[in-house]
Each structure stands twice: as structure tokens, then as C-alpha cells.
XYZ file of C-alpha atoms in Angstrom:
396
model
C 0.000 0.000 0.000
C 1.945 3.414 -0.887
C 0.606 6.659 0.364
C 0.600 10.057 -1.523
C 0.136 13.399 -1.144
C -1.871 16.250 -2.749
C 0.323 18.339 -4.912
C -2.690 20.289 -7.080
C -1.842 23.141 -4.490
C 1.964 23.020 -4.270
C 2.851 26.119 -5.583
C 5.177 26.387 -8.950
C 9.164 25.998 -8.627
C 10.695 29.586 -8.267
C 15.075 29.138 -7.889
C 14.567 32.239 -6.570
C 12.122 31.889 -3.909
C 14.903 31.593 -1.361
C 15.928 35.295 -2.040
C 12.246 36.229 -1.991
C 11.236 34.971 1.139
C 14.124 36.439 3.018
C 12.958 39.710 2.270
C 10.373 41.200 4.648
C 6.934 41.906 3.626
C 6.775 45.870 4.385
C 10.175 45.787 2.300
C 8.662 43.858 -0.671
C 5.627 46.386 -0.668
C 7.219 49.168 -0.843
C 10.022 47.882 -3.383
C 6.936 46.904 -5.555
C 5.386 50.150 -5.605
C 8.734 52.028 -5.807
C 9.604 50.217 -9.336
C 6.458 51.439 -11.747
C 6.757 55.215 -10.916
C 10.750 54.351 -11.068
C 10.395 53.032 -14.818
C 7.916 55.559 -15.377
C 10.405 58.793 -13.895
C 13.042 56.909 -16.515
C 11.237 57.439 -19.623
C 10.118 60.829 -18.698
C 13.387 62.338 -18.092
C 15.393 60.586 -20.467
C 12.683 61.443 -23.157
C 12.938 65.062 -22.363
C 16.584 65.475 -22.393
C 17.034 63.307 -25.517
C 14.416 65.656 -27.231
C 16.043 68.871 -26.071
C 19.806 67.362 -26.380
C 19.602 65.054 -29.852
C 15.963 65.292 -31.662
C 15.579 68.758 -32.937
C 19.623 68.826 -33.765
C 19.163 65.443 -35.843
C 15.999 67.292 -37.560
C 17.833 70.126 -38.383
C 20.675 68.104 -40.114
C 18.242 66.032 -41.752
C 16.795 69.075 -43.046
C 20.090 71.085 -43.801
C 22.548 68.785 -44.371
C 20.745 65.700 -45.635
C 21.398 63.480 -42.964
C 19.671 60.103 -43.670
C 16.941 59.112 -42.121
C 17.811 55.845 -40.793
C 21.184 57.346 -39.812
C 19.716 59.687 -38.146
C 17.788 56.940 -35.912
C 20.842 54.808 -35.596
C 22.526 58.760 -33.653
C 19.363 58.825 -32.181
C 18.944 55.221 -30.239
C 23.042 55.473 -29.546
C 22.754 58.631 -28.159
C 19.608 57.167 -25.578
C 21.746 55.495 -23.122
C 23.417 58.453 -21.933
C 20.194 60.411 -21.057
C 18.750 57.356 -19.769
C 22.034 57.235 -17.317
C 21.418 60.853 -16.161
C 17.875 59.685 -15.624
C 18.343 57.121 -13.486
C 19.123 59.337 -10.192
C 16.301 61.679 -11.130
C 13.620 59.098 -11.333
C 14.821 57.648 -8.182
C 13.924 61.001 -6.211
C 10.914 60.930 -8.203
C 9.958 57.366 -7.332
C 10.378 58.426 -3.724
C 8.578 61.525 -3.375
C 5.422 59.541 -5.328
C 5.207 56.686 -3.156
C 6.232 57.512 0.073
C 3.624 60.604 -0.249
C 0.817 58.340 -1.147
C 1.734 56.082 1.853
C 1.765 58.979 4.418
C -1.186 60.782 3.113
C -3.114 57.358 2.973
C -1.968 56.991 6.741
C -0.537 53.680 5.791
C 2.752 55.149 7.665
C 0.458 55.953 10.362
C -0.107 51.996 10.468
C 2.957 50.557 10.495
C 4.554 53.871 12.820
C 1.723 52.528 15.104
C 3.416 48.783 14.984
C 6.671 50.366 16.446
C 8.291 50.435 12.915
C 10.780 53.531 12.462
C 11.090 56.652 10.128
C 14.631 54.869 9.683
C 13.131 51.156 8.923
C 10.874 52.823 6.895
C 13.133 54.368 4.811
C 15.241 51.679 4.595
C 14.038 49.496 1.489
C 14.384 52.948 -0.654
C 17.755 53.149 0.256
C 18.211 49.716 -0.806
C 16.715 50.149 -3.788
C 19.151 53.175 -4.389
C 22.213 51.610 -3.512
C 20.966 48.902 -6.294
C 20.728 51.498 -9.017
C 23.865 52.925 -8.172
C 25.614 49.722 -8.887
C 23.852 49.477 -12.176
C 24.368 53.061 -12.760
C 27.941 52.928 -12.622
C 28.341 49.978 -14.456
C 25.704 51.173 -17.329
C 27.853 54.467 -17.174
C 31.643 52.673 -17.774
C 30.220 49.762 -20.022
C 27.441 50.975 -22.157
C 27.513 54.458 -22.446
C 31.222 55.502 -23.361
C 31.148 53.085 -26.224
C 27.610 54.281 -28.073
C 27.938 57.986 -27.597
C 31.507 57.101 -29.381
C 29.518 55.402 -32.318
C 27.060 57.998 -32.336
C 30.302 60.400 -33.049
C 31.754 58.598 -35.989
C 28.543 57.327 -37.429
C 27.300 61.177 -37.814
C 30.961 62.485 -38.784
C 31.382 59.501 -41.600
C 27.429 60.572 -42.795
C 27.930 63.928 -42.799
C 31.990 64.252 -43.634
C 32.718 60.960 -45.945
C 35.073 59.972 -43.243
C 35.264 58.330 -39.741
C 37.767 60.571 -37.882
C 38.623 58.662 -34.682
C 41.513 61.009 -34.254
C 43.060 63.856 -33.794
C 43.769 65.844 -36.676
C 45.685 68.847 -35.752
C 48.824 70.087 -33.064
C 49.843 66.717 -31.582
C 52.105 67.690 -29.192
C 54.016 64.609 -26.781
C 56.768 66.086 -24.016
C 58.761 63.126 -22.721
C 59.901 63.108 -18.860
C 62.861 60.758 -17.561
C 64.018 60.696 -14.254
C 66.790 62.306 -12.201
C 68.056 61.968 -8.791
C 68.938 65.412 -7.598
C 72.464 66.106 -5.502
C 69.615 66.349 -2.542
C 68.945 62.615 -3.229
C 64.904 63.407 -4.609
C 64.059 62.067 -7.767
C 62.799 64.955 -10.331
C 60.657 64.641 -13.779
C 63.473 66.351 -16.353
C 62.288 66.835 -19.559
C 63.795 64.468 -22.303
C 62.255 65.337 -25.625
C 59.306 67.509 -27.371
C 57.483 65.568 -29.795
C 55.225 67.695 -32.281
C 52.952 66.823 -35.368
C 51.364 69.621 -37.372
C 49.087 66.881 -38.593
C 47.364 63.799 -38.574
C 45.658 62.088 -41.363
C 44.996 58.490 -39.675
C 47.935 57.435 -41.067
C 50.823 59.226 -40.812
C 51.813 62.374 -39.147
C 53.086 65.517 -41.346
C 55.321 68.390 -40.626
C 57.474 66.657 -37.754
C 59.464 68.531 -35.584
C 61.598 66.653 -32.459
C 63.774 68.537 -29.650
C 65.942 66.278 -28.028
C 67.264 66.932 -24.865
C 68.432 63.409 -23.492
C 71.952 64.631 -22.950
C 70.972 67.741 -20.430
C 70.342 70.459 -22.695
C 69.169 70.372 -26.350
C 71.471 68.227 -28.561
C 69.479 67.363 -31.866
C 66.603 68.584 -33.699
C 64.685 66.217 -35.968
C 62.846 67.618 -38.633
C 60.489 65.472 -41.637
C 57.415 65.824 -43.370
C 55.909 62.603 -42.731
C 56.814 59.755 -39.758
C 54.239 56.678 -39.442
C 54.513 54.381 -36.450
C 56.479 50.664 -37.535
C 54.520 48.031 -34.986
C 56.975 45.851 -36.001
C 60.255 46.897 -34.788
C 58.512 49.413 -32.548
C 60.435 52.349 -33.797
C 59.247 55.608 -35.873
C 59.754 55.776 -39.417
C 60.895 59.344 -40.518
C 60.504 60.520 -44.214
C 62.213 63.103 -45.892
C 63.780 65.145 -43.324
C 66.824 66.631 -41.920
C 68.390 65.934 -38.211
C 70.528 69.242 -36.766
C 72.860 67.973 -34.386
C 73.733 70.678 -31.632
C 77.029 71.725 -30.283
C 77.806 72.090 -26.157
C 78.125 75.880 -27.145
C 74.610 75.908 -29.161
C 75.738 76.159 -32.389
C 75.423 73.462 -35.611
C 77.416 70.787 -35.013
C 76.166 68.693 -38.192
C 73.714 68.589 -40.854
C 72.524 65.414 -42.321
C 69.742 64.932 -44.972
C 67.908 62.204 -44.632
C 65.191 59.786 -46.966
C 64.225 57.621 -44.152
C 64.865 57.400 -40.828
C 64.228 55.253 -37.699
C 64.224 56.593 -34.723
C 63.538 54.943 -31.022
C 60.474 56.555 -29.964
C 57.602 55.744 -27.913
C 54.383 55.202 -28.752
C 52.756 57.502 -27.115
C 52.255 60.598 -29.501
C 49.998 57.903 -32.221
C 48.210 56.845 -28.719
C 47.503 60.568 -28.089
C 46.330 61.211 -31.530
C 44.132 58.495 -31.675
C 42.079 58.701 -28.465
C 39.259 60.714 -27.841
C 39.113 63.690 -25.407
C 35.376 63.513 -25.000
C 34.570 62.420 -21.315
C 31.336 61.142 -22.107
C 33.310 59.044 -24.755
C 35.453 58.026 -22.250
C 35.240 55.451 -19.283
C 37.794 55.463 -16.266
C 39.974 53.458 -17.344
C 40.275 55.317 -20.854
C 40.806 58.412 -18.774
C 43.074 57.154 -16.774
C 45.533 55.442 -19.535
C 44.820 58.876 -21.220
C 46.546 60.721 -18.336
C 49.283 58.122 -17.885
C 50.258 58.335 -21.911
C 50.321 62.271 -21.712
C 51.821 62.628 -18.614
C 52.760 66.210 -17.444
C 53.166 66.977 -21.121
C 49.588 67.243 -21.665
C 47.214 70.220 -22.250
C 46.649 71.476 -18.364
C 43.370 72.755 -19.331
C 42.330 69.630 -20.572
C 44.175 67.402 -18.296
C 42.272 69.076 -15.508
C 38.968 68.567 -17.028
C 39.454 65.206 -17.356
C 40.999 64.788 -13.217
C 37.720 65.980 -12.357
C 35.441 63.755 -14.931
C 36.937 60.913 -13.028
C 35.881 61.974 -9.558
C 32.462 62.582 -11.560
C 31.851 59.513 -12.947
C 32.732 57.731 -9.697
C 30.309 59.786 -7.761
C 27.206 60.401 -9.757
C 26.147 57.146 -9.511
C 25.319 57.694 -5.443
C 23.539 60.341 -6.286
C 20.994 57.166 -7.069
C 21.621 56.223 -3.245
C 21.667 59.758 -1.634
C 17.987 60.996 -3.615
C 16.632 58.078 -2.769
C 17.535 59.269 1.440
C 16.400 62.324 0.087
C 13.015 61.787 -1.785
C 11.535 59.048 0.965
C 12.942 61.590 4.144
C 10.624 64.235 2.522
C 7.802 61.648 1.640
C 7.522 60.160 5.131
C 6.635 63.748 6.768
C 2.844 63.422 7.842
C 0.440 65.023 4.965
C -3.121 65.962 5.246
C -3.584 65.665 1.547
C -1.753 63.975 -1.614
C 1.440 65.436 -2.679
C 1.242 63.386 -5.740
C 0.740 66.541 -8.313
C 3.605 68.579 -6.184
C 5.886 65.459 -6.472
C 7.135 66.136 -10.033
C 7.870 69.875 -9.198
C 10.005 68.868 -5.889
C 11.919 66.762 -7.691
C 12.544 69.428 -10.648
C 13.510 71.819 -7.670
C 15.885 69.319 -6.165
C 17.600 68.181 -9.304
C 18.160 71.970 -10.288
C 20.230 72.415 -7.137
C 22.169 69.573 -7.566
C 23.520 70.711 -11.161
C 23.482 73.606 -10.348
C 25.701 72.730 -7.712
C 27.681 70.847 -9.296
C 28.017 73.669 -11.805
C 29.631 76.079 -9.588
C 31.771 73.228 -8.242
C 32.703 73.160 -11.464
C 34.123 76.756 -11.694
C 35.796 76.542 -8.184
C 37.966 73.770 -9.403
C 38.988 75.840 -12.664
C 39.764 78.406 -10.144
C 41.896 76.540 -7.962
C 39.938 77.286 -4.867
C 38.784 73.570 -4.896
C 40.630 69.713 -5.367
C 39.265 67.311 -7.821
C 38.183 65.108 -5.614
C 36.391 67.843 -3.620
C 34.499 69.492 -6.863
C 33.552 65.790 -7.880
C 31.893 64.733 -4.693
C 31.223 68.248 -2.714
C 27.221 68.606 -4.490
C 26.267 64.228 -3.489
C 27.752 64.949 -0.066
C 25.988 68.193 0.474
C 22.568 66.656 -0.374
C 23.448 63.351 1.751
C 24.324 65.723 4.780
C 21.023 67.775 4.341
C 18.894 64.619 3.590
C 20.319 63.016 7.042
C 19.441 66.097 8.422
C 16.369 65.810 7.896
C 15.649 62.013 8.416
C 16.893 63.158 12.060
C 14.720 65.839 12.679
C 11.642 63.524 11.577
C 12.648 60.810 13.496
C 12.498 62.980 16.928
């Protein structure tokens, strides 16, 4: 005799019911109704700002310069992800604001304040939530949106020019450092050589001009018209030039006219001409390896804009975190009647500040009056101080 039992109510296999049920019920609630205004705060933004920042500038060169239609959508759905990152932080606060509104002016806060649950438990599965999309934020920022606003770039350039220009064409300029230990003992950057390029075609660089200065003060001067890059003995290939050898006393020491030459060079001017300068075409790492092939020879105007994209792109994705704090702190606060229609505008005043902020950060840094580092995270920190703040002040 074998026994059974009843399995027309067991409910369906789930691999991930052991994450689900460790989650709390208040916390799965409020997760729930966080995600649809979320999603919806997503499409809003990033549909504005694509409209104002892409749309009527792809109409226009359809119009004017006969861009072609399904070009012009290909720019248009590459250049998406990038307002759909800046959304992301925006439609958290949003999301926040919305539900945590309804819930207080519905007095379901009331109910579960009433169960001994606190503003800060409360609060708690937004902040989750917003330490979630900061994860995705940065990782959606470094892997997804460097690489299509670079294709939207040379997809509209090689439309609209003929060509696909994923260089630079004008004034490469390389300095090369090399170290020196100082009668002090302390190691100094001395510079070696100048390496400049009128002119870059993709191919070859034009109207070369090298100061060397290996042997403490300037000792030859390399001049061609043309020099490409030889990967396979990893030296530069000069054409058609002339190489001024300099006496102790600074006058010619020898002329010689030249065909071709190779010369042991680094790299590093072709890697300079060949990356992009854009930030938002740029991830950290890019940036980074950027500033490492440049060194201190680099433009300081643009070396410093690019120190402080990196402390940018490392912090605006806890801005997800921080107006999430923000946008539940100011939902929780007891209302006597919906906030959903004022929701929208709070958020619009909030975000404002913030790049407005980060604006004026911005300036202080050009000024020297503030670091990097400081400029980069001084606007998330502000609002994360003024958002604890305020979760304090409810919670007495």
C-alpha cells in the first residue's frame, strides 16, 4: 500500500524563492510600488533630455545637411543610453517623493509607525533600492555608455563628412619626462624630448618637428614631413627630413639629410592622436591610460577637465543612493492631503540644485579654490548631509 500526497496546491518551482522569502513583507511592498513610478520617472526624463539634447539637432541636419533618415535613428537610439544614465538618479527622487507621499497621506505610515516600525526602517528598502541602481548606474555608465555615444560620433561624422575621424587631426604635441636623482637625493621629472605633429591624417603624421634633450640640454633637432609608427620593430619611421645635431656651445654641429629614418620613440604621440578627449566618450579606465600616456606633457586645461570627470563619474552614480535618502525623508513627513501633483515639481527643484551645484563646483575647481576630488563629490555629499538632516529631525 503506498501513500501520496496532494500536490494540485503546491505552488510552482521559483530558484529564486529563497531570495524572496528572506525579504520582509513591508520591504517587498514598498520595493513593488517604488519600481512602476521608477520606470515611469526613466522614460520621462530621459525622453525630455534626448528631445532637447539630440531630436531637434538630428531634424535640423536632416533638413540642412541631408542626414539620412535611418542614420539619423541609428545617432538617435546610440545617443539614448546616456540620457537614460542621467535619468536614473532623477527618477529615483521621483519614485520616492510619489510613493512615500501616497503612503503617508493614505496613513498607511500611520499603520505601520503605530506597529513600532521607524522613520529609519521605513526608509530603509528605498535606500536599498538606491544603492541597487547605483551599482547598475555605474556599471551602465563605464560599459554601455562611453562606447555608443563614441559610435554615435563617428557614425554622424562619416554621414555627414565621408570619413570616420577617430583622431586627432591637428597640433599633436608629446613632451617626454625621464628621471633624475637630484644632488639632494629626490628624484625629479626632467624633460627628455618635445614631440610635435602639425598633422594627422589616420595614417601618418606631417610636418614633424623633435627637440631632443636626453643629454641635459638640447642636442638634436629632428625635422620630416611625414613619420608613421612601424609596430613591427617598434620604432618611428621618418621621411624626408633633416636631423641638426647641436654643439655644447649651441651652435650646428652637423647637418645630415635624410630619406628615411628610424628613430627609437615611444608610442605615445599615435596613442595621443588616436584617443578621444570627450569624457562622455570616455570610461575610467580610458581616462586614466589617457593621463598616464600624456603625462605632465599634456594640455593642463584639458588634463584638468578630465581629473575631475573621473571623480564625476565615480560619484554620480550615489547620487541614485543619496535621492533616494532624500526623496523618501521628505515623503515620510505626515500630509493631510496627496502630494502626488507637487511630487514632479520637488523633484525638478531638487535636481536643479544639484547641477546647479555641481556647476559652480565646477568653476571653483577651474579656479583653484577647490581639489578634484572635492568638486567631484562636494554637491552628493551636500545633499546626503542635508537629507540626514532631515531624516533626524523627523525621526524625533
Amino acid at each position: 500500500m503506498s501513500s501520496s500526497f496532494p500536490t494540485a496546491n503546491k505552488p510552482p518551482f521559483n530558484p529564486f524563492g529563497w531570495l524572496i522569502a528572506g525579504i520582509p513583507v513591508m520591504d517587498r511592498y514598498i520595493i513593488g510600488e517604488l519600481i512602476p513610478p521608477f520606470i515611469f520617472g526613466v522614460g520621462a526624463f530621459s525622453s525630455i533630455g534626448v528631445a532637447i539634447g539630440v531630436l531637434f539637432d538630428l531634424v535640423r541636419k536632416i533638413t540642412e545637411a541631408g542626414l539620412p533618415l535611418t542614420l539619423a535613428l541609428e545617432v538617435f537610439f546610440l545617443k539614448l543610453p546616456y540620457f537614460i544614465s542621467l535619468a536614473f538618479p532623477m527618477s529615483m527622487l521621483l519614485a520616492c517623493l510619489i510613493v512615500y507621499s501616497r503612503l503617508s497621506s493614505d496613513s498607511e505610515l500611520i499603520a505601520l509607525r503605530s506597529c513600532g516600525v521607524s522613520i529609519y526602517r521605513l526608509v530603509l528598502p528605498a535606500v536599498l533600492l538606491g544603492l541597487i541602481m547605483t551599482g547598475i548606474t555605474f556599471v551602465f555608465n563605464e560599459a554601455v555608455v562611453p562606447a555608443a555615444n563614441r559610435r554615435a560620433t563617428i557614425t554622424l561624422n562619416r554621414a555627414l563628412k565621408g570619413n570616420e575621424p577617430s583622431f586627432r587631426e591637428k597640433n599633436i604635441l608629446y613632451q617626454e619626462f625621464r628621471k633624475e636623482t637630484t644632488p639632494s637625493g629626490e628624484r625629479e621629472n626632467v624633460l627628455s624630448r618635445i614631440f610635435y605633429a602639425r598633422e594627422f591624417n589616420g595614417k601618418e603624421m606631417k610636418g614633424l618637428n623633435i627637440l631632443d634633450f636626453s643629454q641635459n640640454g638640447l642636442n638634436q633637432i629632428v625635422v620630416a614631413e611625414t613619420a608613421t609608427w612601424n609596430p613591427i620593430d617598434k620604432t618611428w619611421d621618418f621621411f624626408n627630413g633633416t636631423t641638426y645635431t647641436i654643439a655644447p656651445d649651441g651652435s650646428f654641429q652637423g647637418i645630415l639629410r635624410y630619406k628615411k629614418q628610424q628613430l627609437q620613440l615611444p608610442r605615445a604621440p599615435l596613442d595621443i592622436a588616436t584617443t578621444t578627449t570627450d569624457p562622455i566618450e570616455m570610461n575610467i579606465a580610458q581616462i586614466r591610460q589617457y593621463l598616464a600616456t600624456t603625462g605632465e606633457g599634456g594640455n593642463v586645461k584639458e588634463t584638468r577637465k578630465l581629473r575631475l570627470r573621473i571623480d564625476q563619474k565615480i560619484s554620480f552614480p550615489f547620487v541614485c543612493l543619496v535621492f533616494a535618502l532624500v526623496g523618501s525623508t521628505l515623503g515620510v513627513q505626515p500630509q493631510r492631503g496627496g502630494r502626488r501633483a507637487t511630487s514632479f515639481g520637488v523633484s525638478l527643484v531638487i535636481i536643479v540644485f544639484y547641477y546647479l551645484f555641481t556647476s559652480i563646483c565646477e568653476a571653483f575647481y577651474q579656479f583653484g579654490i577647490l581639489s578634484s576630488l572635492l568638486a567631484g563629490w562636494l554637491p552628493t555629499l551636500t545633499i546626503l548631509v542635508a537629507g540626514v538632516f532631515i531624516l533626524m529631525r523627523i525621526n524625533r
